mmCIF file of C-alpha atoms in Angstrom:
data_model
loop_
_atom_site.group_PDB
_atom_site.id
_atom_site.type_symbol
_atom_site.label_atom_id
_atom_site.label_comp_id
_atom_site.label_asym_id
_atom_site.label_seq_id
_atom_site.Cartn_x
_atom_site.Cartn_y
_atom_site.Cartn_z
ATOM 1 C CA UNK A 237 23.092 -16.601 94.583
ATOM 2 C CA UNK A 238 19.644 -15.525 95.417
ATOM 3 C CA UNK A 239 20.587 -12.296 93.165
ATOM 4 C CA UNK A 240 21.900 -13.792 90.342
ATOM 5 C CA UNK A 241 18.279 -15.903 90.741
ATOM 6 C CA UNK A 242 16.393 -13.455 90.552
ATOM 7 C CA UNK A 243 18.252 -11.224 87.778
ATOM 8 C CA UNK A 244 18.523 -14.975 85.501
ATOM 9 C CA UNK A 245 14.609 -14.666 86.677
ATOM 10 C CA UNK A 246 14.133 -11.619 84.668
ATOM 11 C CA UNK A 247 16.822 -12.199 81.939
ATOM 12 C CA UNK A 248 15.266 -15.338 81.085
ATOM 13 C CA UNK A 249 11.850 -14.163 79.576
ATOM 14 C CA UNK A 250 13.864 -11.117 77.569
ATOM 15 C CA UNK A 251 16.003 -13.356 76.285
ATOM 16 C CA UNK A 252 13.218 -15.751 74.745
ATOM 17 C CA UNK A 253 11.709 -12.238 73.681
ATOM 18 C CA UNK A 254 15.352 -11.457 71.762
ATOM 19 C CA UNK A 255 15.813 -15.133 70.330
ATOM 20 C CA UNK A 256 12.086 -14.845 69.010
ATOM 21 C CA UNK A 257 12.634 -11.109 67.959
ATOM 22 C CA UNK A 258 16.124 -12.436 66.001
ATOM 23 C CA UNK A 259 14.148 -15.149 64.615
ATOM 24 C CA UNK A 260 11.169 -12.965 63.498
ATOM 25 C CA UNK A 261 14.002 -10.514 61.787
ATOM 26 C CA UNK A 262 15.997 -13.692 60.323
ATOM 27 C CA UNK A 263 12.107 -14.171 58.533
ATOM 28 C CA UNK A 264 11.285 -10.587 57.873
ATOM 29 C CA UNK A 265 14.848 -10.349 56.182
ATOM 30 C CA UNK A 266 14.398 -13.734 54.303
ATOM 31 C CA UNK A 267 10.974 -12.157 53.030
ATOM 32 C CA UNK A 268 12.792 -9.019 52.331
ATOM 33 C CA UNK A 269 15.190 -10.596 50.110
ATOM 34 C CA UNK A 270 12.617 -12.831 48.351
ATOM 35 C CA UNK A 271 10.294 -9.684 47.938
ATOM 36 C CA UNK A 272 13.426 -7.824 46.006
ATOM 37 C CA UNK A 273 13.913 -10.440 44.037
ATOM 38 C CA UNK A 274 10.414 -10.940 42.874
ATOM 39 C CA UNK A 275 10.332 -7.056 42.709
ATOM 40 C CA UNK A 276 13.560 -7.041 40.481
ATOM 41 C CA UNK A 277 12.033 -10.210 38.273
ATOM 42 C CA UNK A 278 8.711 -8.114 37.783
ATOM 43 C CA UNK A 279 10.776 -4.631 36.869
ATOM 44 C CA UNK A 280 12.801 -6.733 33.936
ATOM 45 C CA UNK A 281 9.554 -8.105 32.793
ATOM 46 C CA UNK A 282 7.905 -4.501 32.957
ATOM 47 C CA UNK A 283 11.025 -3.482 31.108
ATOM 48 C CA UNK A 284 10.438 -6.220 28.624
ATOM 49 C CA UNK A 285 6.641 -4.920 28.077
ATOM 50 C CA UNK A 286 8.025 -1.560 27.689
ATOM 51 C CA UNK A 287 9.666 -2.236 24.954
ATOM 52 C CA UNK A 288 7.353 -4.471 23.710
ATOM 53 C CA UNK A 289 4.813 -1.772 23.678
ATOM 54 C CA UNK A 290 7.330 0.388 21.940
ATOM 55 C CA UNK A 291 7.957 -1.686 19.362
ATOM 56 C CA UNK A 292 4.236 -2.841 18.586
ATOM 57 C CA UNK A 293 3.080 1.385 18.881
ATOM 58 C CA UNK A 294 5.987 1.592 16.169
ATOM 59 C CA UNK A 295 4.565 -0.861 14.312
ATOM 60 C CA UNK A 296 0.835 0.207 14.494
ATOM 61 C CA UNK A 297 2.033 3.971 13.248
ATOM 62 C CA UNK A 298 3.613 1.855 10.355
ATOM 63 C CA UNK A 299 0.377 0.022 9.103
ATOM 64 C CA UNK A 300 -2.004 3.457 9.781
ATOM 65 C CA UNK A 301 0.428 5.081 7.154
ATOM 66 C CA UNK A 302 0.561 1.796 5.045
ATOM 67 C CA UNK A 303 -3.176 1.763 5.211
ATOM 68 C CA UNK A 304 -3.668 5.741 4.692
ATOM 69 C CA UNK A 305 -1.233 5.057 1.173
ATOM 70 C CA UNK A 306 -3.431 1.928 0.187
ATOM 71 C CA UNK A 307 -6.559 4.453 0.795
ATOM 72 C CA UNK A 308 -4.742 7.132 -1.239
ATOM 73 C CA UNK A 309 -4.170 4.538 -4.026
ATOM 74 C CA UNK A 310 -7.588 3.259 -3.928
ATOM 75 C CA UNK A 311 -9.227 6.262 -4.303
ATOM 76 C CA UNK A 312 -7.012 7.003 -7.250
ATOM 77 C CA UNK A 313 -7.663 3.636 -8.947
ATOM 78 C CA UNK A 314 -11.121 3.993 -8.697
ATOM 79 C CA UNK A 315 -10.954 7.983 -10.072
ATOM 80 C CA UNK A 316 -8.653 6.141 -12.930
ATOM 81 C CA UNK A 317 -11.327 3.652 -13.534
ATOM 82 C CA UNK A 318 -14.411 6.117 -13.787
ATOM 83 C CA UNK A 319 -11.987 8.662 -16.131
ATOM 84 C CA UNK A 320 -11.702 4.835 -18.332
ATOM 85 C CA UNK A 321 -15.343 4.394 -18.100
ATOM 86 C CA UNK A 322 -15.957 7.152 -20.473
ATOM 87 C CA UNK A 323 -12.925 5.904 -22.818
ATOM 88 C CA UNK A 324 -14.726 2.335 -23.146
ATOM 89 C CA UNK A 325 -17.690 3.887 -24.696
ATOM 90 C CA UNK A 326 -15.219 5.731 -27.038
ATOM 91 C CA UNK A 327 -13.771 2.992 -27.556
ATOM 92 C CA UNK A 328 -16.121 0.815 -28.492
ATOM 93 C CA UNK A 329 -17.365 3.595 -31.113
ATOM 94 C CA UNK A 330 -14.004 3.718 -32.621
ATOM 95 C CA UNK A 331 -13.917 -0.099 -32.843
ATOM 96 C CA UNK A 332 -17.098 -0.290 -34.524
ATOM 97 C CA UNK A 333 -15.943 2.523 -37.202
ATOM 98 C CA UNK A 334 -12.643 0.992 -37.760
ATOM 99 C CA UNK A 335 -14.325 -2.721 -38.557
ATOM 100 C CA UNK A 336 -16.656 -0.809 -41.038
ATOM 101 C CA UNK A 337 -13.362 0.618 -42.751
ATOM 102 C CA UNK A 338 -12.089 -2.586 -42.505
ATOM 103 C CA UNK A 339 -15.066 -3.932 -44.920
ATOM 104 C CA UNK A 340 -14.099 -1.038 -47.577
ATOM 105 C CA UNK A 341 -10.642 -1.891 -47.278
ATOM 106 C CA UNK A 342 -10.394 -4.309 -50.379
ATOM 107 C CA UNK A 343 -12.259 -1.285 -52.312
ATOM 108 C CA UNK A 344 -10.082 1.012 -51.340
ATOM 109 C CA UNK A 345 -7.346 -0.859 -52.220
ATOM 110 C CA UNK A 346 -8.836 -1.868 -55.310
ATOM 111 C CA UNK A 347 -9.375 1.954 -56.607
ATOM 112 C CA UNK A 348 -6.125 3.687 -55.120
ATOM 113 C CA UNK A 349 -4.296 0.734 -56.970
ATOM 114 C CA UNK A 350 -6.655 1.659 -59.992
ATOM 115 C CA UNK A 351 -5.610 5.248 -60.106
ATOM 116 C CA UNK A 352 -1.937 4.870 -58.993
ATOM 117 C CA UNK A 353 -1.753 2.801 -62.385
ATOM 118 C CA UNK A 354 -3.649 5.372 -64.422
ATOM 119 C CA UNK A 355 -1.327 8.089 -63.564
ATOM 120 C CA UNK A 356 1.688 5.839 -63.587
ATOM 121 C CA UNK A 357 2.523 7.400 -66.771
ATOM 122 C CA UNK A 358 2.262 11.219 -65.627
ATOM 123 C CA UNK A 359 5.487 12.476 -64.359
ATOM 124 C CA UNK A 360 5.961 13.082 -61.110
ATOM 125 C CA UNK A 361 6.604 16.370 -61.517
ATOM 126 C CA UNK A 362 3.980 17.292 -63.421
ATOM 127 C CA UNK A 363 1.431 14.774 -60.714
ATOM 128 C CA UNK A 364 2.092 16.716 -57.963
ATOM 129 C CA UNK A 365 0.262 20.284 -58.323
ATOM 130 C CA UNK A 366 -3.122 18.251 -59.355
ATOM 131 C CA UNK A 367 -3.036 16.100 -56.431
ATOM 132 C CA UNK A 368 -5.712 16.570 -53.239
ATOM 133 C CA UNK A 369 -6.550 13.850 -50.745
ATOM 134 C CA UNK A 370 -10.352 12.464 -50.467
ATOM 135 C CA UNK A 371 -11.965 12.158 -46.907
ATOM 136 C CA UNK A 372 -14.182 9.573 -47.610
ATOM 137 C CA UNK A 373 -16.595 8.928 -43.951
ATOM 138 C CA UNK A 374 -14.145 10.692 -42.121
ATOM 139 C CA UNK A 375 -11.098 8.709 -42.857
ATOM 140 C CA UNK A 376 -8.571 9.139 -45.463
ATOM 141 C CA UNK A 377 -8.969 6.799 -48.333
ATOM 142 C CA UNK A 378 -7.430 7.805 -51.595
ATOM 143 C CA UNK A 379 -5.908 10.418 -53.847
ATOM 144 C CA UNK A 380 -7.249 11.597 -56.892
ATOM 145 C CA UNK A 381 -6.419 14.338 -59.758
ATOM 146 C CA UNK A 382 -9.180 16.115 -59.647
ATOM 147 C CA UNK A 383 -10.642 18.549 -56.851
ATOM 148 C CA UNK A 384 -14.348 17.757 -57.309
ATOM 149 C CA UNK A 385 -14.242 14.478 -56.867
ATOM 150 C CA UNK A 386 -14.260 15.068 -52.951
ATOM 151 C CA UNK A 387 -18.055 16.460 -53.316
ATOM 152 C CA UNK A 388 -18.731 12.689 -54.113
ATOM 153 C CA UNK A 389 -20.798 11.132 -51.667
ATOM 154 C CA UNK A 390 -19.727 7.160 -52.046
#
């Protein structure tokens, strides 16, 4: 008895050290399995990122070669608009000389009427060698029977 005393003596204290170590491990495994799991929640959000990333670098390529077109196009509009800059002066010129026509027009009128009734009574076949056109201020107003009529300055 004295024996198995002194042998409980020393099996006592290692097996507190064993229950405490099993404990400890029951803790370090609980933390294990808690650290995996918050390990495998913060890979699928990583994952989640990744593609995230992914599809916002996708989408930033998209806009640089949207914006590169719109800077394409905007340097062609404004080449367009200096190339019409020049036109609006013409323009303008031509709109000027066609409302000064547009004064004469009556006249005009009034003497290709005059000598379309005048030579009414000239066969056409016999009309047709004499005729010439007239430039009158550069713009073609009338036609008349005889060739020196053009040296008129109206």
């Amino acid at each position: 008895m004295v024996n198995y005393y002194n042998v409980a003596k020393g099996v006592e204290p290692k097996r507190k050290k064993v229950a405490e170590a099993e404990k400890n491990l029951r803790l370090a495994q609980k933390d294990l399995t808690d650290t995996k799991e918050k390990l495998a929640q913060l890979n699928a959000e990583l994952a989640s990122l990744r593609n995230q990333f992914a599809d916002k670098t996708a989408e930033q390529q998209e806009l640089k070669a949207k914006a590169e077109l719109m800077e394409r196009r905007l340097v062609a509009a404004e080449r367009l608009i200096a190339g019409l800059s020049s036109e609006k002066e013409r323009w303008a010129k031509e709109i000027q000389a066609l409302d000064a026509a547009k004064q004469q027009l009556v006249g005009d009128c009034l003497l290709c009427s005059s000598f379309l009734s005048y030579t009414g009574v000239i066969w056409h076949v016999a009309l047709t060698p004499m005729l010439c056109c007239v430039q009158r201020r550069g713009s073609l107003i009338c036609v008349s029977l005889c060739p020196g009529i053009s040296s008129w300055q109206a």
